[in-house]
PDB file of C-alpha atoms and ligand atoms in Angstrom:
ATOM      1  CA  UNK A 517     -27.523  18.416  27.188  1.00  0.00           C
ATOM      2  CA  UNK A 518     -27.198  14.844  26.254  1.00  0.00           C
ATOM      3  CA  UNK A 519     -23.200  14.147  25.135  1.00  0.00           C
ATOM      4  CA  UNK A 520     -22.726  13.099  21.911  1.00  0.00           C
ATOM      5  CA  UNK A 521     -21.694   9.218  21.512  1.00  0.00           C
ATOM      6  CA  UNK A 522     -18.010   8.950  20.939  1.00  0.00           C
ATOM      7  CA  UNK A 523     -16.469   7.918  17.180  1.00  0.00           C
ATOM      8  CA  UNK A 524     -13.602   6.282  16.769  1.00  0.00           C
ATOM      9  CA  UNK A 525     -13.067   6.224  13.026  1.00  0.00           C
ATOM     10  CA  UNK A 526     -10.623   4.020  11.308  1.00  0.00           C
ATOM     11  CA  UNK A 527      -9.053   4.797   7.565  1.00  0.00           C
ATOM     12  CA  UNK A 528      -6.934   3.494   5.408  1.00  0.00           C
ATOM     13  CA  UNK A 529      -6.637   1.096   2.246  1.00  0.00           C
ATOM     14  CA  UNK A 530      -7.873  -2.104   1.217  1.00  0.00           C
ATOM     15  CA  UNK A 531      -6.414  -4.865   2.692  1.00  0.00           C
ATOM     16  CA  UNK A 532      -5.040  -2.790   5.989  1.00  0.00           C
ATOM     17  CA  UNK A 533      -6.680  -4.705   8.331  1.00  0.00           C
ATOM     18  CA  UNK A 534      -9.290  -2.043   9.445  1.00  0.00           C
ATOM     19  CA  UNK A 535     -12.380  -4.340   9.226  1.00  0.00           C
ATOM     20  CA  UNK A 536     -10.541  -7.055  11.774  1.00  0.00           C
ATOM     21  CA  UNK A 537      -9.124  -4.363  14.110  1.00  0.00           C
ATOM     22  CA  UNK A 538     -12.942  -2.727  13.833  1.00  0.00           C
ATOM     23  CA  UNK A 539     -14.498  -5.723  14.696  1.00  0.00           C
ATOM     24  CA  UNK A 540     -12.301  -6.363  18.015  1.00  0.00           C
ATOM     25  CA  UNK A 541     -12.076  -2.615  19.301  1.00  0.00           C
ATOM     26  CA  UNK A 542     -15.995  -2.732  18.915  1.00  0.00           C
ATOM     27  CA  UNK A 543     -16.491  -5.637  20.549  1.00  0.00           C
ATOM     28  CA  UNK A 544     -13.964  -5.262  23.261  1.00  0.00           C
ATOM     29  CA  UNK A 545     -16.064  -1.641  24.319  1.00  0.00           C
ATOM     30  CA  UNK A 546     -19.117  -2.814  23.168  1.00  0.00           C
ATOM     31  CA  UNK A 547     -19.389  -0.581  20.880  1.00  0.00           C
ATOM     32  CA  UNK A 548     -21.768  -0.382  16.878  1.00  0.00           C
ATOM     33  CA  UNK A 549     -20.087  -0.672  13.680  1.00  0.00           C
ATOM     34  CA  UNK A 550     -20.409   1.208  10.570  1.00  0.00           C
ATOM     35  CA  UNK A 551     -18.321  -0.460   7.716  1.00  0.00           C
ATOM     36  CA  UNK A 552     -19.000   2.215   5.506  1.00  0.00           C
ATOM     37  CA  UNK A 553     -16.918   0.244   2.336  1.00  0.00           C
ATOM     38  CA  UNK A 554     -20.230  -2.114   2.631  1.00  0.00           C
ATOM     39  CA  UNK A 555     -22.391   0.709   1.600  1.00  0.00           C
ATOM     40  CA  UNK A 556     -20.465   1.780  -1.269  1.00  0.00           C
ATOM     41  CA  UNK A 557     -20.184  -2.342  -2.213  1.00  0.00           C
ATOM     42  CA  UNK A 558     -23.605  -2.232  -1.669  1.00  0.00           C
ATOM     43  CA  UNK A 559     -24.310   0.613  -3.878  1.00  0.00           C
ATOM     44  CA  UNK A 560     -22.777  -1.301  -7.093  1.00  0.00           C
ATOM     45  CA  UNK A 561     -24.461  -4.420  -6.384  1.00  0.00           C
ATOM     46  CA  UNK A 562     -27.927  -2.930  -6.621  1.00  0.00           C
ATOM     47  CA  UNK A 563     -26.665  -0.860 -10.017  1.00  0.00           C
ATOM     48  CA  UNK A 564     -26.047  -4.389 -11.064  1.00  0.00           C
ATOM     49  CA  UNK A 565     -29.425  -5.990 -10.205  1.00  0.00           C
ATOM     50  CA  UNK A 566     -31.175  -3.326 -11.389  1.00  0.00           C
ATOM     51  CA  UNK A 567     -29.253  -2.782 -14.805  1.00  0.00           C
ATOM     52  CA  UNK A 568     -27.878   0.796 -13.972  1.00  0.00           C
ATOM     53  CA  UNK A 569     -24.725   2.204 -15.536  1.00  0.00           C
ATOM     54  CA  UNK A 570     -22.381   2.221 -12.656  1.00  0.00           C
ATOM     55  CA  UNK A 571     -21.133   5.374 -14.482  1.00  0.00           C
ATOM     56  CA  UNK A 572     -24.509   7.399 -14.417  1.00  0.00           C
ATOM     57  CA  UNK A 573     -24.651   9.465 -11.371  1.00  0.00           C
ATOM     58  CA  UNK A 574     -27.735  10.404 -11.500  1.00  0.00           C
ATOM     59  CA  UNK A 575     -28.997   6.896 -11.171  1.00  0.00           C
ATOM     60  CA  UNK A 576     -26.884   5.912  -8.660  1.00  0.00           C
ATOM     61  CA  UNK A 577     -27.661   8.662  -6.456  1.00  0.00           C
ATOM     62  CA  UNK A 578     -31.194   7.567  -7.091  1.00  0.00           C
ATOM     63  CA  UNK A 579     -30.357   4.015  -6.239  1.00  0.00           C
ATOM     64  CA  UNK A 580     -28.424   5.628  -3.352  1.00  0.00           C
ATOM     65  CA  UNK A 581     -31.268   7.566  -1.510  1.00  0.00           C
ATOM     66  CA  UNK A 582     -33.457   4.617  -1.714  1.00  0.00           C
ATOM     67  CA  UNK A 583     -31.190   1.777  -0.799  1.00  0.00           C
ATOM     68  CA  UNK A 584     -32.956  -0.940   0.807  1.00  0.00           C
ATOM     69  CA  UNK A 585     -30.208  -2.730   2.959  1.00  0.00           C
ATOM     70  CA  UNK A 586     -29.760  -3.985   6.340  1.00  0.00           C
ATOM     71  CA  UNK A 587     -26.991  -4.657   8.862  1.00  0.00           C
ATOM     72  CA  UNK A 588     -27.979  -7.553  11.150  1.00  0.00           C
ATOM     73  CA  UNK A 589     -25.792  -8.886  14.210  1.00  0.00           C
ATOM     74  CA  UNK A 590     -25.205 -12.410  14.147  1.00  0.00           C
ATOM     75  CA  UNK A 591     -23.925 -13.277  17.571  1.00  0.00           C
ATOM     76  CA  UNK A 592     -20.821 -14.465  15.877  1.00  0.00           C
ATOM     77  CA  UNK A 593     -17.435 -12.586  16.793  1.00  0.00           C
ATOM     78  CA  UNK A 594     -15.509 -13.911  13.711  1.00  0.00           C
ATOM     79  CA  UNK A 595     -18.318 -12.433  11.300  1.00  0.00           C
ATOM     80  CA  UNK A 596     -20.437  -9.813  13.573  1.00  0.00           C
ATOM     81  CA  UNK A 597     -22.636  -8.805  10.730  1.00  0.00           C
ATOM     82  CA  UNK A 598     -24.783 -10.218   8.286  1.00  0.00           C
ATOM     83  CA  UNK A 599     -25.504  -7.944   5.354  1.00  0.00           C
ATOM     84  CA  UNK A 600     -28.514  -7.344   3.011  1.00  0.00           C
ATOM     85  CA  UNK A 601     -29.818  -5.914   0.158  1.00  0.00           C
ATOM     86  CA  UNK A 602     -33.196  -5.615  -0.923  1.00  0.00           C
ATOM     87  CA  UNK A 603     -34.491  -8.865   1.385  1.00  0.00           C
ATOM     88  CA  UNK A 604     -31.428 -10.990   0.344  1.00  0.00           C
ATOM     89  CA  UNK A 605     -28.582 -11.692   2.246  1.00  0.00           C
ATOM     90  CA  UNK A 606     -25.570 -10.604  -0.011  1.00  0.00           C
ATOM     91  CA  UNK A 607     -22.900 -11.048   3.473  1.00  0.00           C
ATOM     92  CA  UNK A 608     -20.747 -13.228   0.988  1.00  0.00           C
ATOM     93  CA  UNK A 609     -21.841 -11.660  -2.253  1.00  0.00           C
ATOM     94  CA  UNK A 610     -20.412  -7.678  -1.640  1.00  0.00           C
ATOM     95  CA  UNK A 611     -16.951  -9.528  -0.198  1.00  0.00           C
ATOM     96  CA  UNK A 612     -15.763 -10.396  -3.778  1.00  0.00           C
ATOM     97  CA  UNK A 613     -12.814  -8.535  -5.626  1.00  0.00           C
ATOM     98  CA  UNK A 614     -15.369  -7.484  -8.189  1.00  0.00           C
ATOM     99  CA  UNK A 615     -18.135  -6.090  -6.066  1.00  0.00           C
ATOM    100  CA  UNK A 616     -14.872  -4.338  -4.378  1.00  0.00           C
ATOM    101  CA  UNK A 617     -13.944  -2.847  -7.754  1.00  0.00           C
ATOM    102  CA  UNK A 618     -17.337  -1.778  -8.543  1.00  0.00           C
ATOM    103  CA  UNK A 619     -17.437   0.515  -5.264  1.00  0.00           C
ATOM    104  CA  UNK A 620     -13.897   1.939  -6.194  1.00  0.00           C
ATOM    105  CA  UNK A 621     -15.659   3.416  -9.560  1.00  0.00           C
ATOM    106  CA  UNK A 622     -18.975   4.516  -7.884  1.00  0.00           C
ATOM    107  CA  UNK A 623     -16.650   6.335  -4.933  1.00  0.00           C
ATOM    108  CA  UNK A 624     -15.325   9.136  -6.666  1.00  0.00           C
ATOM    109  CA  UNK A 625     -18.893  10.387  -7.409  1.00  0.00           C
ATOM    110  CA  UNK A 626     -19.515  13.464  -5.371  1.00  0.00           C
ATOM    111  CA  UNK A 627     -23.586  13.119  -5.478  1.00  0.00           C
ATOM    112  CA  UNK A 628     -23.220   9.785  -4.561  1.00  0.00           C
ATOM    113  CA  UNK A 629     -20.790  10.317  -1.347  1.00  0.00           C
ATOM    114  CA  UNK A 630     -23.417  13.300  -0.429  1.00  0.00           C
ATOM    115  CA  UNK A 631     -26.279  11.108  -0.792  1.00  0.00           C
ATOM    116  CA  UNK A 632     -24.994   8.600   1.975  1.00  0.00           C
ATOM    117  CA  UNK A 633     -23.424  11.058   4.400  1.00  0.00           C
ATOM    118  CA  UNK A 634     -26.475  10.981   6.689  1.00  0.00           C
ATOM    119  CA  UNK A 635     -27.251   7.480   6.445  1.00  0.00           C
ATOM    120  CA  UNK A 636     -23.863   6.954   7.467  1.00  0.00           C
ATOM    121  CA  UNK A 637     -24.307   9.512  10.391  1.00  0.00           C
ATOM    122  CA  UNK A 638     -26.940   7.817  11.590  1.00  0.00           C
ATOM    123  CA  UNK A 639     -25.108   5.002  12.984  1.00  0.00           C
ATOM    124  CA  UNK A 640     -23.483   6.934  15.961  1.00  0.00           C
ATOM    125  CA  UNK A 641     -25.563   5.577  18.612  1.00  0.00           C
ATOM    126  CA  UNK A 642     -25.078   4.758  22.134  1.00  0.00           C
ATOM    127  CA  UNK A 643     -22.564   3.650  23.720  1.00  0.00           C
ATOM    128  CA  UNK A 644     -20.409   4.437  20.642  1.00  0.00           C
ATOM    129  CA  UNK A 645     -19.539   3.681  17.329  1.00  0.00           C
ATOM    130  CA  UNK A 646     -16.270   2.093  15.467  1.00  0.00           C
ATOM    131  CA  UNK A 647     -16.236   4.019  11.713  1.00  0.00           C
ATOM    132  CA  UNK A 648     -14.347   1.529   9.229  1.00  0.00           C
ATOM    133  CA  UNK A 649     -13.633   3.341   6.021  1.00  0.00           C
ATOM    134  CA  UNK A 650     -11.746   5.903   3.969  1.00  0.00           C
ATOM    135  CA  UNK A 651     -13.116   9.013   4.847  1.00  0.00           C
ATOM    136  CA  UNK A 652     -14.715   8.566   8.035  1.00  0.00           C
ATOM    137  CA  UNK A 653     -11.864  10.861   9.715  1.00  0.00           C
ATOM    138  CA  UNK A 654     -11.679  13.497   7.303  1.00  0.00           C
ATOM    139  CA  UNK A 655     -14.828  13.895   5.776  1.00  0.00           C
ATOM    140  CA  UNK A 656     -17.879  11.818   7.214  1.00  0.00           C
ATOM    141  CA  UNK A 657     -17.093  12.144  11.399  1.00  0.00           C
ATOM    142  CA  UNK A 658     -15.036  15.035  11.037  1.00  0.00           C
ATOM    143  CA  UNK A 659     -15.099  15.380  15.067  1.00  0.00           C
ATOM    144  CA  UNK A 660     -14.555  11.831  15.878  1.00  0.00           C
ATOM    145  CA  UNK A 661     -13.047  11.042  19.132  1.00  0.00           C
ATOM    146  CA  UNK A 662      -9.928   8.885  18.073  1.00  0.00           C
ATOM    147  CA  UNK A 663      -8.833   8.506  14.349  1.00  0.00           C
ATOM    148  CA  UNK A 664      -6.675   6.135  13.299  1.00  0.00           C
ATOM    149  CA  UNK A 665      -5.333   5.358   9.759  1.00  0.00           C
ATOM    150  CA  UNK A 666      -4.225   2.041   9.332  1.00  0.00           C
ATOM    151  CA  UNK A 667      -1.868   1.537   6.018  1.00  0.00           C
ATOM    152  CA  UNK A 668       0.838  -1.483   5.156  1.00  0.00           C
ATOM    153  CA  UNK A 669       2.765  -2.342   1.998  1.00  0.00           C
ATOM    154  CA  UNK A 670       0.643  -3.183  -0.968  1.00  0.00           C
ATOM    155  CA  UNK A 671       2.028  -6.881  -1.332  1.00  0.00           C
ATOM    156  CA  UNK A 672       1.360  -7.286   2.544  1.00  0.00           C
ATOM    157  CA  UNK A 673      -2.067  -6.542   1.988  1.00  0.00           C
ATOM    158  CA  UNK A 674      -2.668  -8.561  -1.426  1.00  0.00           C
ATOM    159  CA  UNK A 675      -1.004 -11.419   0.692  1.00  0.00           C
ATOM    160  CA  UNK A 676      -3.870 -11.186   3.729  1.00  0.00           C
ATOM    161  CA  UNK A 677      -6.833 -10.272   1.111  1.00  0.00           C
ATOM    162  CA  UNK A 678      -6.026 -13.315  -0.755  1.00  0.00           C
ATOM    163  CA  UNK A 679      -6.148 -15.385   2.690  1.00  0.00           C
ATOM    164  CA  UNK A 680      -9.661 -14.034   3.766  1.00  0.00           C
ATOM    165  CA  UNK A 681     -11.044 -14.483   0.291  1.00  0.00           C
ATOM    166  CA  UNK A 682      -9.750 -18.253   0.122  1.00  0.00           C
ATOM    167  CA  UNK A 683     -11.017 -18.848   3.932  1.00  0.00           C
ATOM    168  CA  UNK A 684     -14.248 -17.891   2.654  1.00  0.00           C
ATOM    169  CA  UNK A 685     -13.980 -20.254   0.111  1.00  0.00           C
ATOM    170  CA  UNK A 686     -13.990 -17.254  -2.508  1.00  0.00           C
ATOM    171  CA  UNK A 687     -11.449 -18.303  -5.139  1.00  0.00           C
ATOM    172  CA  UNK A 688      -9.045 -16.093  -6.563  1.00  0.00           C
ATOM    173  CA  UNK A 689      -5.143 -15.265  -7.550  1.00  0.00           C
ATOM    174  CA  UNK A 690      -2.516 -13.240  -5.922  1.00  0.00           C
ATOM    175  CA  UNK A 691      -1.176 -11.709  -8.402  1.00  0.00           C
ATOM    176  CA  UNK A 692      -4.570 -10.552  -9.623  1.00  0.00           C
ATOM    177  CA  UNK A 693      -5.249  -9.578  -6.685  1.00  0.00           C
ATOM    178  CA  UNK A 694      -2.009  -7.591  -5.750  1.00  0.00           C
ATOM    179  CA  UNK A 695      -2.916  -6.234  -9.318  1.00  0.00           C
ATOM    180  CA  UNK A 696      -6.362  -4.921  -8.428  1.00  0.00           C
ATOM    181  CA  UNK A 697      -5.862  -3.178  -4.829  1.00  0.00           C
ATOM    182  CA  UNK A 698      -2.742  -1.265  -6.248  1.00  0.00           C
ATOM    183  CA  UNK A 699      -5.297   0.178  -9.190  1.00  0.00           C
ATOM    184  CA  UNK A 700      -8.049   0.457  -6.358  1.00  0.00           C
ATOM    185  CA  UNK A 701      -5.224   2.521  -4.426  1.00  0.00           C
ATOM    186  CA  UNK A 702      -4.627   4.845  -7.436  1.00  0.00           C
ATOM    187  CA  UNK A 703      -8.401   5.399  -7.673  1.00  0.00           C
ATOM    188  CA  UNK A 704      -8.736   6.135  -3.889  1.00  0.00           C
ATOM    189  CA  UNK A 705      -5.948   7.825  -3.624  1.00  0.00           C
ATOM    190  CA  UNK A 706      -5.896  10.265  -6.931  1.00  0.00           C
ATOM    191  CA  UNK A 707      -9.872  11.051  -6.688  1.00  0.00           C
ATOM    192  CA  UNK A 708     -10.850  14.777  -6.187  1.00  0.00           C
ATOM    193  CA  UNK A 709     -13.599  13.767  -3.562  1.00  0.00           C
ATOM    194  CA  UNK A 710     -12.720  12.604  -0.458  1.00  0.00           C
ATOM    195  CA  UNK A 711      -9.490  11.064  -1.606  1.00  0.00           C
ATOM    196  CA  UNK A 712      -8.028   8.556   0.668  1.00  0.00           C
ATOM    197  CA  UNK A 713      -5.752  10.514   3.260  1.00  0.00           C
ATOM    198  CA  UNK A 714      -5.258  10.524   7.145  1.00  0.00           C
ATOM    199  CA  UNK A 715      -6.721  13.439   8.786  1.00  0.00           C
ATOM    200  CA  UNK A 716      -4.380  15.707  10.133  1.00  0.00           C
ATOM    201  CA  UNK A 717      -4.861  14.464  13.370  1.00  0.00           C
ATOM    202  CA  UNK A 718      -5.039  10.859  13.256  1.00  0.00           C
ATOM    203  CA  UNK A 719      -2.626   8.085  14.305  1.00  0.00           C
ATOM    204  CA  UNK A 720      -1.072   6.600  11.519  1.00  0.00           C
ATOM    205  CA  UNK A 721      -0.303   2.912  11.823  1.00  0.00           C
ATOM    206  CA  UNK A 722       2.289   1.156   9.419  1.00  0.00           C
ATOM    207  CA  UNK A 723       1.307  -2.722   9.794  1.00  0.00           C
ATOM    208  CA  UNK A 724       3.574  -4.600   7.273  1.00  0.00           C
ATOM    209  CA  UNK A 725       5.164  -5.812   9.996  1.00  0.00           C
ATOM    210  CA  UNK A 726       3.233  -6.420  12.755  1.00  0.00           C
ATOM    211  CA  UNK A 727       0.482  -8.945  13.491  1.00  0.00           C
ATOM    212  CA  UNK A 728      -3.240  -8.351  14.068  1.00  0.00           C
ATOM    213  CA  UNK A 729      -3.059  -8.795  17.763  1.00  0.00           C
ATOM    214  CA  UNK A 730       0.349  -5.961  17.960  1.00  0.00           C
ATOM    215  CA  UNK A 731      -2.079  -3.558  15.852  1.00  0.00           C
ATOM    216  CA  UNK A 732      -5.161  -4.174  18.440  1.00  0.00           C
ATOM    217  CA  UNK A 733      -3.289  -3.517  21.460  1.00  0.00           C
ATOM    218  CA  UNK A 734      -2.089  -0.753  19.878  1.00  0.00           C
ATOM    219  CA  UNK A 735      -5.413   0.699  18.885  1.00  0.00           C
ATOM    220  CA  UNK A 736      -6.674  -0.078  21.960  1.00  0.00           C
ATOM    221  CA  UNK A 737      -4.149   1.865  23.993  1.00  0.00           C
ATOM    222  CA  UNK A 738      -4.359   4.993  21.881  1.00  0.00           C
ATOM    223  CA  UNK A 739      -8.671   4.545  22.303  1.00  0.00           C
ATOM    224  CA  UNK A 740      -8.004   4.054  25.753  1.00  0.00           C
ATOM    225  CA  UNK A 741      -5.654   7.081  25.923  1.00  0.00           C
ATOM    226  CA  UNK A 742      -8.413   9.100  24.376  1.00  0.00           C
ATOM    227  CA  UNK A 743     -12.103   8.119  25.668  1.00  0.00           C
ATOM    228  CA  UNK A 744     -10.757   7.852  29.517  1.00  0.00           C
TER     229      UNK A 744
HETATM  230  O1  C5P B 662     -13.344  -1.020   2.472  1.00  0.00           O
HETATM  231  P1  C5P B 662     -13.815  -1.695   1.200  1.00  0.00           P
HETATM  232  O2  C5P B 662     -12.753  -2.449   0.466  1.00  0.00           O
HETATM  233  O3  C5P B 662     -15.044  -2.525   1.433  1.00  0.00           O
HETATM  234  O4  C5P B 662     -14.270  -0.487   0.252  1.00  0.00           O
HETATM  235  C1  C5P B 662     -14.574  -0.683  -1.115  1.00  0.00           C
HETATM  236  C2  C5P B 662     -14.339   0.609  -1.884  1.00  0.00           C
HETATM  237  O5  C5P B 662     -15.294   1.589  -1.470  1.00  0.00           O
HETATM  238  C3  C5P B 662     -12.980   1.275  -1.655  1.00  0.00           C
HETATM  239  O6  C5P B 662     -11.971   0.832  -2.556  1.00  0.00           O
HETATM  240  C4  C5P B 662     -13.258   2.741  -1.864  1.00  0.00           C
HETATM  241  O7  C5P B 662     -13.164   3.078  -3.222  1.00  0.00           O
HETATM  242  C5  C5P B 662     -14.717   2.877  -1.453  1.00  0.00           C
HETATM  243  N1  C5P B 662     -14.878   3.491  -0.131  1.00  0.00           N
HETATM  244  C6  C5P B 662     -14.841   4.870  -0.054  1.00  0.00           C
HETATM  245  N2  C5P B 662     -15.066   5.489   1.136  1.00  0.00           N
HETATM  246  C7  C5P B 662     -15.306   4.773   2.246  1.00  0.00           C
HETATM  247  C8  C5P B 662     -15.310   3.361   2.188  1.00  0.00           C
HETATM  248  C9  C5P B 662     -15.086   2.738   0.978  1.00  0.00           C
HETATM  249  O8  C5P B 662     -14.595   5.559  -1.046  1.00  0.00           O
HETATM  250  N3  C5P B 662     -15.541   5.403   3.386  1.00  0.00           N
END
């Protein structure tokens, strides 16, 4: 019987550093990527388009099971994907603090979660898959391979958010910012579905204080460790 291609999922809260260390464990194995906090972003940005109540579940799930989006590679290592919605390329649009605190408030919907499990699923391919999210341990690749959850002090990650966002040219303020991910960690955290906890038998990886290239190598050992 064919073997089923190895997860590695990685959890843990805004600002952790999951979607760099994603990026760089998949590309050092050559492995897919599911960032599954795209999806959610995604989610809201279509309720917006299409003038639906980001609190009406019944729409979103709607808008959910018929989401028309795309992941496309774009050769690039600092940016690997290009995302889009509906024809439109909305890469830069879903990377905003607002489009982030849109998907907080659609991802305590249960109906909504249920609606995207598959479509999430359906990214384990061949040779492997990197899982970049919340729940992807506990809930969505419950048998993953490796799990990892990646966490660091709130003001660490404010500080690093508010560097991305101003690389990209996306202008914003720290304090705002430190503001917003400690009330997107209370929603995360405090939600009745899927809240946002490490598996029981993940890794747990404190980075306040270490850099992105201590947290890859060790990521890559414990991956290593597990897949030889
Ligand atoms: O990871 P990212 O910041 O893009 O995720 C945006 C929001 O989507 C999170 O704050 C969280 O509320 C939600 N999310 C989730 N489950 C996931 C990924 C993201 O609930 N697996």
């Amino acid at each position: 019987m064919a073997k089923t291609p190895p997860v590695i999922a990685i959890d843990g809260p805004s600002g952790s550093g999951k979607g760099a260390i994603t990026q760089r464990i998949a590309e050092t194995l050559g492995f897919h990527i599911l960032d599954s906090g795209a999806i959610y972003r995604l989610i809201g940005l279509a309720g917006r388009k299409h003038d639906v109540d980001l609190e009406d579940e019944a729409a979103l799930i709607e808008l959910a099971r018929q989401l028309d989006i795309a992941f496309k590679a774009t050769g690039y290592a600092e940016d690997p994907l290009s995302i889009w919605l509906e024809g439109e390329d909305v890469t830069r649009k879903i990377r905003t603090d607002e489009a982030g605190v849109d998907a907080s408030k659609i991802a305590p919907l249960s109906g909504v979660r249920e609606a995207i499990k598959q479509l999430q699923r359906s990214f384990r391919r061949d040779p492997g898959l990197v899982a970049d999210g919340r729940d992807m341990g506990t809930v969505v690749f419950t048998d993953a391979d490796v799990k990892i959850f990646l966490t660091a002090s709130a003001e660490a990650r404010a500080q690093r958010r508010y560097k991305q966002l101003i690389d990209k040219d996306i202008s914003v303020s720290l304090h705002a910012l430190f503001t917003s991910i400690r009330k997107r960690d209370e929603r995360d955290t405090t939600r009745a579905v899927a809240p946002l906890i490490p598996a029981s038998d993940a890794v747990i990886i404190d980075s306040t204080s270490l850099d992105i290239d201590e947290v890859f190598n060790q990521v890559l050992t414990i991956v290593k460790g597990k897949l030889d």
